[in-house]
Amino acid sequence: MDILQQFLIPFLDVELFLLVAAGTFAGIFIGAIPGLSVTMAVALLLPLTYSWEMLPALALMLGVYFGGVFGGSRAAILVNIPGAPSNVATSLDGYPLTQRGEARTALTLTTIFSFIGGLFGVIVLATAAPLVSTIAIQFGQIDYFLLAILGLLLIGSLSQGSVAKGIFAAGAGIILGLVGMDSIGGGTRFTFGSLQLMNGIDFVVAILGLFGMAEILYQLKTLNEKGQTITLKKMIVPPLRLVFKFLPLSLRVNVMGVLIGALPGAGGEIAALLSYDHAKRTVKKPNRPFGQGAYAGVIAPEAGNSSAIGGALIPLLTLGIPGDAVTAIFIGALFIHGLQPGPLLMEQSGDLFWVMVGSSVLANVFLLIFGLLIVSIFIRVVTVPKQILLPIIAVITVIGAYAMNNNMTDVYWLLGFGLVGFFMKVHNFSVAPLVLGLILGPLIDESFRRAYMAAQGTPEFLMGFVNSPISLILTLALVFTLFSQTTWYERFKRKLKER
Amino acid sequence: MKTLKSLLPGLLMMMISLIVLSQAIGMDDTSILDPASGSFFPAIVGLIMFVTGGVTFLQERRSTPSDGNTETEGTNDPDVASTTNTFDKKDYQLVLLYYCLVIGFVVILPIISFFPAAFLFLVTSIFFLKGVSWRINLLVSLGAIFVIYFLFSELFNIVFP
């Protein structure tokens, strides 16, 4: 009974109710603006916790968190600029949907499935947090390595032109991700003696350049061509029918999203990419091929990254370990108020846990309401003439890149990545594998080396792939994924059908 | 007869891979044969990149002149397939000029501060891209700058260059 009362506090307390609403609303717009990240927004709210009571500050921060992750998909769908790395996969089918005049359907579907995903994550947080955190804490370095390699196998899904070019782009992304100080050995890699490269390359800047600036340059060609204006179609298929159709897919990627979100260091971006890949492998008859505006291609990544939020809150509240950058700020907020996040938090301040769960549910409800209500506002972006839209996006991407670390070096990187992205598009290199490499490269490098160093020689390292249940499952998944990309698998499937 | 243009991507890929490989081999206090060192993984990646460069080069060499229009063929990537025509000289000129405008904006940004630099850039580029009246151009430029300034500076305390 106590639990229910605590859970309902955000719904019944007018101040908390309005703060969650305001946070979610602001978060949606912040997330939609390239360069303004959820982490930045939540970090800016941290000082509030000094002067505010704990619960109002947390309610506002949670609203911004859920709204911000969702908001990033708006820009990915409408203008092909992912608001955050976790929205990269959404742009692969979201933008083609906009180009086909189906932006309204894409925005509506992603809103509904983000709500379902977010709610699923919170339900798992409320009911199975200790179990999920037990699994997450058992993940060793070799498991992280296997997980990242599994993610890297998405290249096959993401590079729909030439696979060789896709692998090359992913390799280039990995190398770019390794630029700077070697966190294990202490030396420098690929810095060419430049001090400015010592801190490495921020992958958000790379995304702004490869997607934003490159898209601006690429769109110039279509500027004066007739018939290039996007006409908005009405939603032909009732969204409710699609919601029921894609619910099983959504639930599968939600489970994946929560588990990946719960892993420290593996957040919404990996969850979204793996969810996209899962959709591509399991949806037998998409409405159109993936990459050309498949509904499942926008639903899966958004459902995955939304459920990852609940997952990221699990290790924070049960173990005191942040699941991602935003939850690390939440730890700061709890510390400021003298609370110790970790196993004792639920025993000593169980009320706080349930108020956070209640605020998260409320944030998702507001996300659904605002998300659906403001579709018609967002959609107007598409109807703005490109002569006006492209220069404004250029200013936002430049200022957004500068805002990441308040320095002009990131802006120069933006310009460089913009040019590289443009030529990649012109010469049929998919941009997505490069971003995939940038995100996963450092994780693969570090986890591989740490796992190797922890093992007593190569034989023990190799045994590590099979000597724990998690490693074994991941190794088998890896082998299966590799096998499924060969012609033998196709022949095997055909034989099974013939029988 | 293969044109250099069609073989260029493969050649460029191999050259970039060789730079990566040479950097990996030349790293201080590391050995590419030691899996725990900082150069082992980059060397493997460099090697894989080199192989993919070689594969691309051979693929382009084998393709017949009739399927030389490889720019968009056989791909359903939205990034690629959104425009089915290739870029001609006129398109490249437009892209280059606009890119120079963006560079100009970035260069003058720290010199004359955000407001005048962004205003100049927006007015010039909207005029450059044609099709918008002067009145709308000025109104949109001013409106956009104020909204961007409010969002980044007032709301997020970002100090503009």
XYZ file of C-alpha atoms in Angstrom:
660
model
C 0.000 0.000 0.000
C 2.872 2.298 0.887
C 4.440 1.531 -2.449
C 1.266 2.501 -4.333
C 1.008 5.756 -2.395
C 4.617 6.649 -3.147
C 4.189 5.671 -6.783
C 1.145 7.944 -7.108
C 2.817 11.006 -5.550
C 3.882 12.497 -8.949
C 0.312 12.016 -10.243
C -1.347 13.639 -7.257
C 1.128 16.369 -6.317
C 0.367 19.333 -8.602
C 3.932 20.677 -8.471
C 5.548 17.352 -9.424
C 2.879 16.711 -12.052
C 3.544 20.051 -13.765
C 7.322 19.712 -13.483
C 7.298 16.318 -15.193
C 5.054 17.781 -17.911
C 7.302 20.819 -18.404
C 10.447 18.668 -18.410
C 9.077 16.248 -21.002
C 7.841 19.082 -23.226
C 11.164 20.934 -23.053
C 13.067 17.664 -23.516
C 11.267 16.895 -26.786
C 12.350 20.223 -28.284
C 15.878 20.079 -26.835
C 16.364 16.576 -28.221
C 15.087 17.665 -31.621
C 17.714 20.399 -31.990
C 20.982 18.995 -33.360
C 23.834 19.806 -31.002
C 21.704 20.193 -27.894
C 21.995 16.914 -26.063
C 19.937 15.384 -23.280
C 23.116 15.073 -21.223
C 23.734 18.792 -21.600
C 20.159 19.637 -20.610
C 20.127 17.345 -17.560
C 23.573 18.610 -16.520
C 22.270 22.177 -16.626
C 19.440 21.181 -14.325
C 21.842 19.689 -11.770
C 22.517 23.024 -9.984
C 18.766 23.216 -9.353
C 19.110 20.339 -6.928
C 21.203 22.617 -4.639
C 18.315 24.962 -3.973
C 15.304 22.768 -4.800
C 13.866 19.873 -2.895
C 15.115 16.506 -4.122
C 11.859 15.192 -5.595
C 10.909 18.206 -7.793
C 14.438 18.364 -9.213
C 14.464 14.628 -10.015
C 10.975 14.822 -11.530
C 12.074 17.608 -13.865
C 15.287 15.807 -14.799
C 13.429 12.565 -15.563
C 10.961 14.441 -17.765
C 13.804 16.009 -19.746
C 15.557 12.622 -20.004
C 12.585 10.759 -21.483
C 11.484 13.694 -23.652
C 14.995 14.358 -24.931
C 15.725 10.796 -26.060
C 12.397 10.770 -27.902
C 12.868 14.281 -29.379
C 16.040 13.269 -31.223
C 13.983 11.136 -33.587
C 12.015 14.192 -34.822
C 15.052 15.726 -36.527
C 16.238 12.295 -37.740
C 12.920 11.666 -39.489
C 12.247 15.153 -40.819
C 15.643 16.457 -41.907
C 17.920 13.375 -41.692
C 19.937 14.824 -38.813
C 19.782 12.529 -35.783
C 19.311 14.596 -32.623
C 21.533 12.113 -30.763
C 23.606 8.995 -31.569
C 20.685 6.849 -30.419
C 18.601 8.213 -33.300
C 21.066 7.373 -36.099
C 19.248 4.121 -36.931
C 15.885 5.926 -36.996
C 17.050 8.212 -39.804
C 17.771 5.222 -42.089
C 14.089 4.637 -42.747
C 12.599 7.741 -41.162
C 13.977 10.187 -43.690
C 12.952 8.089 -46.715
C 9.454 8.050 -45.215
C 9.516 11.861 -45.090
C 10.706 11.982 -48.685
C 7.719 9.839 -49.615
C 5.386 12.262 -47.853
C 4.769 9.889 -44.936
C 6.402 11.979 -42.218
C 3.137 12.119 -40.273
C 2.929 8.321 -40.114
C 6.592 8.032 -39.121
C 6.273 10.645 -36.370
C 3.061 9.107 -35.032
C 4.361 5.539 -35.036
C 7.637 6.470 -33.332
C 5.703 8.409 -30.676
C 3.475 5.442 -29.877
C 6.313 2.923 -29.809
C 8.602 5.229 -27.828
C 5.814 5.405 -25.255
C 5.436 1.617 -25.204
C 9.220 1.137 -25.020
C 9.649 3.734 -22.282
C 6.835 2.235 -20.255
C 8.236 -1.275 -20.684
C 11.617 -0.102 -19.390
C 10.009 1.470 -16.332
C 7.933 -1.662 -15.632
C 11.101 -3.770 -15.700
C 12.778 -1.188 -13.459
C 9.907 -1.470 -10.991
C 9.514 -5.232 -11.014
C 12.784 -6.882 -11.949
C 15.503 -4.336 -11.217
C 17.523 -6.606 -8.867
C 17.436 -9.485 -11.356
C 18.510 -7.332 -14.328
C 21.279 -5.692 -12.333
C 22.539 -9.132 -11.268
C 22.801 -10.126 -14.928
C 24.372 -6.788 -15.898
C 27.038 -6.972 -13.206
C 28.112 -10.408 -14.428
C 29.087 -8.985 -17.801
C 32.843 -9.335 -18.122
C 35.197 -7.532 -20.504
C 34.997 -10.392 -22.984
C 31.195 -10.096 -22.963
C 31.406 -6.392 -23.756
C 33.790 -7.274 -26.561
C 31.366 -9.875 -27.930
C 28.431 -7.474 -27.623
C 30.324 -4.746 -29.485
C 31.375 -7.207 -32.200
C 27.719 -8.250 -32.533
C 26.906 -4.586 -32.983
C 29.641 -4.248 -35.578
C 28.098 -7.044 -37.631
C 25.325 -4.559 -38.364
C 27.572 -3.281 -41.136
C 25.931 -5.869 -43.374
C 22.541 -4.354 -42.577
C 23.595 -0.755 -42.774
C 25.714 -0.823 -45.922
C 23.140 -1.678 -48.516
C 25.299 -0.626 -51.428
C 28.713 -2.278 -51.560
C 29.528 -4.373 -48.463
C 33.260 -3.791 -49.035
C 32.699 -0.036 -48.898
C 30.553 -0.495 -45.791
C 33.306 -2.464 -44.022
C 35.858 0.162 -45.055
C 33.660 2.962 -43.706
C 33.208 1.091 -40.404
C 37.004 0.560 -40.210
C 37.569 4.270 -40.805
C 35.031 5.001 -38.060
C 36.846 2.684 -35.638
C 40.186 4.393 -36.357
C 38.590 7.830 -35.876
C 37.155 6.568 -32.591
C 40.650 5.578 -31.443
C 42.201 8.990 -32.141
C 43.698 10.535 -28.984
C 45.068 9.212 -25.706
C 45.148 5.453 -25.283
C 43.245 4.979 -22.030
C 45.047 1.707 -21.242
C 48.613 2.170 -22.490
C 48.797 5.923 -21.941
C 50.330 6.676 -25.346
C 48.765 8.611 -28.186
C 47.218 7.146 -31.323
C 46.632 8.773 -34.708
C 47.187 12.284 -33.344
C 49.979 13.167 -35.828
C 51.573 15.121 -32.970
C 48.616 17.497 -32.674
C 47.645 18.565 -29.159
C 44.099 19.300 -30.298
C 43.626 15.647 -31.223
C 44.707 14.384 -27.799
C 41.139 14.417 -26.479
C 39.866 12.437 -29.436
C 36.913 13.179 -31.682
C 33.462 13.708 -30.223
C 31.142 11.400 -32.136
C 28.249 13.835 -31.817
C 30.304 16.318 -33.858
C 30.944 13.548 -36.378
C 27.207 12.846 -36.591
C 26.447 16.551 -37.071
C 28.958 16.680 -39.924
C 28.237 13.342 -41.591
C 24.487 13.685 -41.432
C 23.784 17.418 -41.028
C 26.403 19.291 -43.035
C 26.739 16.516 -45.634
C 22.962 16.455 -46.110
C 22.901 20.239 -46.624
C 25.546 19.974 -49.355
C 23.845 16.967 -50.924
C 20.429 18.628 -50.973
C 21.789 21.611 -52.932
C 21.524 19.556 -56.088
C 17.777 19.157 -55.742
C 17.236 22.803 -54.855
C 16.038 24.074 -58.179
C 14.675 20.859 -59.598
C 10.943 20.807 -60.120
C 8.877 18.167 -58.371
C 11.296 17.922 -55.467
C 8.959 19.544 -52.958
C 7.703 17.016 -50.479
C 3.934 16.726 -50.444
C 2.552 15.469 -47.179
C 0.259 12.495 -47.481
C -2.473 11.753 -45.006
C -2.014 8.642 -42.919
C -3.425 6.004 -45.244
C -3.057 3.064 -42.898
C -4.745 3.543 -39.528
C -1.939 3.691 -36.960
C -3.866 1.387 -34.615
C -3.630 -1.449 -37.116
C 0.104 -0.862 -37.416
C 0.449 -0.662 -33.642
C -1.032 -4.137 -33.249
C 0.974 -5.448 -36.176
C 4.304 -4.264 -34.764
C 3.596 -4.876 -31.079
C 5.412 -8.262 -30.974
C 8.476 -6.699 -32.654
C 8.335 -3.813 -30.215
C 8.219 -6.127 -27.202
C 11.204 -8.125 -28.462
C 13.352 -5.033 -28.970
C 12.140 -3.629 -25.644
C 13.643 -6.625 -23.828
C 16.853 -6.099 -25.792
C 16.803 -2.364 -25.030
C 16.379 -2.819 -21.270
C 19.223 -5.342 -21.065
C 21.600 -3.232 -23.152
C 20.584 -0.057 -21.321
C 21.391 -1.758 -18.016
C 24.975 -2.423 -19.129
C 27.247 0.364 -17.968
C 28.789 2.041 -20.997
C 26.375 0.534 -23.521
C 23.432 2.907 -23.864
C 20.572 3.788 -26.157
C 22.718 4.065 -29.302
C 23.771 0.397 -29.216
C 20.233 -0.636 -28.213
C 18.783 1.287 -31.182
C 21.282 -0.137 -33.688
C 20.801 -3.730 -32.513
C 17.021 -3.241 -32.519
C 17.151 -1.997 -36.114
C 19.208 -5.024 -37.083
C 16.794 -7.343 -35.271
C 13.848 -5.808 -37.140
C 15.637 -6.214 -40.435
C 16.323 -9.865 -39.780
C 12.938 -10.827 -38.370
C 10.345 -8.772 -40.269
C 9.706 -11.043 -43.226
C 7.470 -8.815 -45.305
C 8.137 -5.143 -44.596
C 5.823 -2.598 -46.268
C 8.862 -1.717 -48.404
C 12.554 -2.720 -48.235
C 14.532 -1.526 -45.261
C 16.370 1.684 -46.040
C 13.566 2.858 -48.304
C 10.970 3.716 -45.672
C 10.039 0.525 -43.829
C 7.778 1.230 -40.851
C 9.598 -1.430 -38.814
C 12.831 0.488 -39.502
C 11.646 3.482 -37.485
C 9.652 1.587 -34.879
C 12.387 -0.813 -33.726
C 15.198 1.686 -32.963
C 12.870 4.096 -31.179
C 11.279 1.318 -29.119
C 14.780 0.033 -28.309
C 16.317 3.343 -27.237
C 13.279 4.306 -25.149
C 13.276 1.051 -23.208
C 17.030 1.484 -22.670
C 16.258 4.473 -20.399
C 14.507 2.231 -17.870
C 17.422 -0.171 -18.251
C 19.977 2.583 -17.581
C 18.151 3.532 -14.373
C 18.411 -0.041 -13.030
C 22.162 -0.171 -12.247
C 21.942 3.429 -11.001
C 19.292 2.681 -8.408
C 20.277 -0.854 -7.462
C 24.078 -0.813 -7.704
C 25.008 2.870 -7.789
C 26.611 2.408 -11.231
C 25.506 4.770 -14.025
C 24.165 3.069 -17.146
C 24.979 6.101 -19.322
C 26.127 9.742 -19.156
C 22.725 11.055 -18.076
C 22.360 8.599 -15.212
C 25.872 9.602 -14.077
C 24.433 13.108 -13.558
C 21.547 11.596 -11.607
C 24.133 10.044 -9.269
C 25.530 13.548 -8.741
C 22.041 14.802 -7.860
C 21.549 12.013 -5.324
C 24.969 12.655 -3.751
C 24.206 16.369 -3.373
C 21.301 15.396 -1.132
C 23.395 13.037 0.924
C 21.949 9.891 -0.615
C 24.119 6.929 -1.512
C 22.938 5.310 -4.762
C 23.393 1.584 -4.552
C 22.001 -1.524 -2.886
C 21.079 0.371 0.288
C 19.122 3.089 -1.504
C 15.970 0.998 -1.815
C 16.157 -0.001 1.841
C 16.916 3.443 3.220
C 14.975 5.626 0.754
C 12.459 3.313 -0.860
C 10.054 6.234 -1.233
C 12.510 7.979 -3.562
C 12.722 4.875 -5.770
C 8.951 4.658 -6.166
C 8.548 8.384 -6.764
C 11.157 8.093 -9.527
C 9.256 5.154 -11.020
C 5.997 7.146 -10.828
C 7.640 10.208 -12.428
C 9.025 8.017 -15.216
C 5.583 6.553 -15.973
C 4.109 10.052 -15.960
C 6.884 11.320 -18.267
C 5.978 8.572 -20.737
C 2.304 9.497 -20.610
C 3.193 13.130 -21.345
C 5.555 11.977 -24.077
C 2.657 10.228 -25.786
C 0.298 13.193 -25.385
C 2.766 15.910 -26.431
C 4.321 13.715 -29.084
C 0.984 13.200 -30.817
C -0.239 16.760 -30.284
C 2.817 18.441 -31.769
C 3.235 16.203 -34.804
C 1.555 18.888 -36.900
C 3.999 21.535 -35.591
C 7.096 19.462 -36.319
C 5.804 18.401 -39.696
C 5.780 22.006 -40.930
C 9.578 21.826 -41.080
C 9.213 19.707 -44.206
C 7.134 22.334 -45.986
C 9.655 25.156 -45.428
C 11.427 25.959 -48.726
C 14.908 24.459 -48.829
C 16.392 27.865 -49.666
C 15.431 28.906 -46.137
C 15.715 25.586 -44.309
C 19.244 24.619 -45.408
C 20.999 27.859 -44.266
C 19.201 27.729 -40.892
C 20.235 24.089 -40.400
C 23.803 25.097 -41.336
C 23.873 27.737 -38.568
C 22.363 25.311 -36.024
C 24.881 22.556 -36.854
C 27.829 24.983 -36.631
C 26.655 26.409 -33.290
C 25.662 22.916 -32.098
C 29.155 21.574 -32.817
C 30.713 24.547 -31.034
C 28.383 24.068 -28.055
C 29.586 20.498 -27.447
C 32.817 21.643 -25.785
C 32.742 25.411 -26.338
C 35.625 25.305 -28.796
C 36.109 26.030 -32.473
C 38.144 22.854 -33.128
C 34.906 20.859 -33.076
C 33.494 23.227 -35.718
C 36.488 22.538 -37.979
C 35.872 18.807 -37.472
C 32.249 19.409 -38.409
C 33.320 21.024 -41.683
C 35.712 18.153 -42.391
C 33.139 15.474 -41.625
C 30.587 17.384 -43.698
C 32.804 17.218 -46.758
C 33.727 13.571 -46.146
C 30.046 12.682 -45.663
C 29.098 14.481 -48.865
C 31.655 12.607 -50.966
C 30.705 9.344 -49.275
C 27.100 9.870 -50.352
C 28.112 10.772 -53.889
C 30.360 7.702 -54.184
C 27.895 5.205 -52.649
C 29.558 4.804 -49.266
C 26.936 4.440 -46.536
C 27.536 6.932 -43.752
C 25.919 4.816 -41.021
C 28.724 2.185 -40.754
C 31.253 4.970 -40.158
C 29.187 6.234 -37.221
C 28.789 2.637 -36.030
C 32.584 2.255 -36.032
C 33.022 5.544 -34.180
C 30.618 4.444 -31.455
C 31.805 0.843 -31.082
C 35.523 1.162 -31.919
C 36.748 2.353 -28.516
C 34.537 -0.225 -26.715
C 35.890 -3.101 -28.837
C 39.513 -1.980 -28.409
C 39.318 -1.514 -24.643
C 37.243 -4.591 -23.812
C 39.389 -6.829 -26.033
C 42.655 -5.637 -24.508
C 41.385 -5.734 -20.938
C 40.012 -9.263 -21.475
C 43.322 -10.390 -22.989
C 45.348 -8.848 -20.174
C 43.114 -10.430 -17.543
C 43.593 -13.872 -19.103
C 46.807 -15.851 -18.519
C 47.792 -16.186 -22.148
C 46.001 -16.817 -25.401
C 44.455 -20.262 -24.585
C 42.757 -18.933 -21.455
C 41.582 -15.854 -23.372
C 40.005 -18.077 -26.014
C 38.374 -20.233 -23.331
C 36.796 -17.032 -22.004
C 34.435 -17.049 -24.986
C 32.674 -20.164 -23.687
C 33.323 -20.496 -19.968
C 30.414 -18.436 -18.641
C 26.721 -18.669 -19.598
C 26.615 -15.032 -20.800
C 29.793 -15.410 -22.883
C 28.532 -18.676 -24.336
C 25.171 -17.177 -25.336
C 26.871 -14.164 -26.906
C 29.425 -16.348 -28.720
C 26.637 -18.536 -30.098
C 24.687 -15.422 -31.146
C 27.807 -14.142 -32.871
C 28.413 -17.431 -34.688
C 24.762 -17.607 -35.713
C 24.761 -13.991 -36.966
C 27.894 -14.664 -39.001
C 26.423 -17.899 -40.349
C 23.127 -16.182 -41.221
C 25.007 -13.803 -43.503
C 26.423 -16.630 -45.630
C 24.902 -18.358 -48.646
C 24.961 -21.693 -46.704
C 22.287 -20.322 -44.387
C 20.110 -19.345 -47.347
C 20.511 -22.841 -48.806
C 19.763 -24.377 -45.410
C 16.581 -22.302 -45.104
C 15.488 -23.235 -48.613
C 15.989 -26.935 -47.842
C 13.926 -26.619 -44.686
C 11.105 -24.978 -46.659
C 11.180 -27.716 -49.292
C 10.694 -30.336 -46.585
C 38.870 1.201 -70.907
C 38.581 2.016 -67.266
C 38.633 5.665 -66.341
C 40.710 6.780 -63.411
C 37.540 8.274 -61.923
C 35.867 4.889 -61.514
C 39.001 3.324 -60.030
C 39.705 6.269 -57.734
C 37.569 5.143 -54.735
C 39.390 1.789 -54.534
C 42.808 3.436 -54.877
C 41.943 6.044 -52.275
C 40.708 3.350 -49.894
C 44.001 1.454 -50.215
C 46.033 4.632 -49.696
C 44.100 5.559 -46.548
C 44.512 1.983 -45.249
C 48.272 2.155 -45.790
C 48.410 5.409 -43.800
C 46.466 3.722 -40.983
C 48.760 0.690 -41.097
C 51.935 2.784 -41.103
C 50.647 4.810 -38.146
C 49.782 1.607 -36.260
C 53.197 0.084 -36.925
C 54.991 3.309 -35.999
C 53.307 3.779 -32.610
C 55.778 4.289 -29.754
C 56.358 1.502 -27.206
C 53.846 -0.856 -28.785
C 54.036 -3.992 -30.875
C 51.468 -4.937 -33.463
C 52.061 -8.583 -32.579
C 51.049 -8.127 -28.950
C 47.214 -8.312 -28.633
C 47.306 -6.254 -25.439
C 49.159 -3.334 -27.045
C 47.516 -0.205 -28.416
C 48.621 -0.867 -31.986
C 47.381 -4.453 -32.429
C 43.710 -3.658 -33.013
C 44.329 -0.602 -35.265
C 46.728 -2.714 -37.361
C 44.084 -5.410 -37.863
C 41.498 -2.765 -38.777
C 43.988 -1.172 -41.210
C 44.609 -4.543 -42.814
C 40.882 -5.227 -43.238
C 40.429 -1.738 -44.705
C 43.226 -2.425 -47.184
C 41.581 -5.673 -48.287
C 38.216 -3.933 -48.798
C 40.012 -1.245 -50.825
C 41.544 -3.973 -52.994
C 38.149 -5.670 -53.426
C 36.532 -2.362 -54.457
C 39.359 -1.660 -56.914
C 38.986 -5.113 -58.501
C 35.196 -4.824 -58.618
C 35.413 -1.498 -60.426
C 38.025 -2.913 -62.814
C 35.873 -5.903 -63.679
C 32.681 -3.902 -64.229
C 31.923 -3.283 -67.908
C 31.653 0.258 -69.294
C 27.891 -0.231 -69.757
C 27.437 -0.635 -66.044
C 29.798 2.171 -65.389
C 26.926 4.129 -63.930
C 27.683 2.524 -60.607
C 26.823 5.650 -58.690
C 23.349 4.471 -57.830
C 22.935 1.067 -59.356
C 22.240 -1.894 -57.167
C 21.681 0.090 -54.032
C 18.634 0.852 -52.051
C 20.369 2.944 -49.444
C 18.249 6.009 -48.735
C 21.390 8.087 -48.314
C 22.372 7.118 -51.799
C 19.187 6.489 -53.637
C 17.412 9.699 -52.733
C 18.934 11.322 -55.803
C 19.309 9.012 -58.713
C 21.290 11.416 -60.896
C 24.999 11.830 -60.474
C 26.531 15.161 -59.642
C 27.680 17.099 -62.682
C 30.173 19.951 -62.873
C 27.489 22.592 -62.262
C 26.279 20.803 -59.124
C 29.815 20.521 -57.786
C 30.320 24.248 -58.392
C 27.183 25.041 -56.387
C 28.279 22.719 -53.557
C 31.786 24.183 -53.534
C 30.544 27.776 -53.468
C 28.077 27.044 -50.681
C 30.727 25.174 -48.713
C 32.988 28.232 -49.068
C 30.145 30.359 -47.678
C 29.917 28.069 -44.618
C 33.709 28.253 -44.171
C 33.443 32.041 -44.415
C 30.822 31.999 -41.653
C 33.024 29.806 -39.434
C 36.068 32.030 -40.038
C 34.318 35.330 -39.256
C 32.351 33.912 -36.323
C 35.116 34.393 -33.713
C 36.141 37.710 -35.279
C 32.879 39.670 -35.512
C 30.809 37.624 -32.986
C 27.643 35.566 -33.454
C 24.954 38.126 -34.328
C 26.595 39.900 -37.285
C 28.305 36.722 -38.557
C 25.138 34.600 -38.504
C 23.042 37.443 -39.964
C 25.505 37.966 -42.811
C 25.694 34.238 -43.485
C 21.944 33.695 -43.490
C 21.137 36.717 -45.669
C 23.925 35.881 -48.124
C 23.165 32.194 -48.383
C 19.386 32.597 -48.743
C 20.081 35.170 -51.471
C 22.666 32.831 -53.046
C 20.223 29.916 -53.159
C 17.649 32.179 -54.903
C 13.865 32.095 -54.951
C 13.183 34.050 -51.728
C 12.261 37.753 -51.647
C 14.490 40.229 -49.783
C 11.785 40.999 -47.240
C 11.269 37.360 -46.277
C 15.020 36.824 -46.363
C 15.638 39.592 -43.801
C 12.722 38.580 -41.598
C 13.662 34.878 -41.561
C 17.336 35.648 -40.929
C 16.595 37.932 -37.992
C 13.970 35.589 -36.529
C 16.194 32.515 -36.831
C 19.155 34.275 -35.203
C 17.103 35.419 -32.221
C 15.612 31.952 -31.686
C 19.030 30.246 -31.977
C 20.620 32.838 -29.678
C 17.863 32.460 -27.093
C 18.065 28.661 -27.135
C 21.820 28.264 -27.006
C 22.910 31.342 -25.076
C 20.083 32.247 -22.731
C 18.717 28.776 -22.039
C 21.919 26.727 -22.168
C 24.448 29.380 -21.125
C 26.683 28.678 -24.097
C 29.188 31.480 -24.569
C 29.336 32.226 -28.273
C 32.738 32.713 -29.850
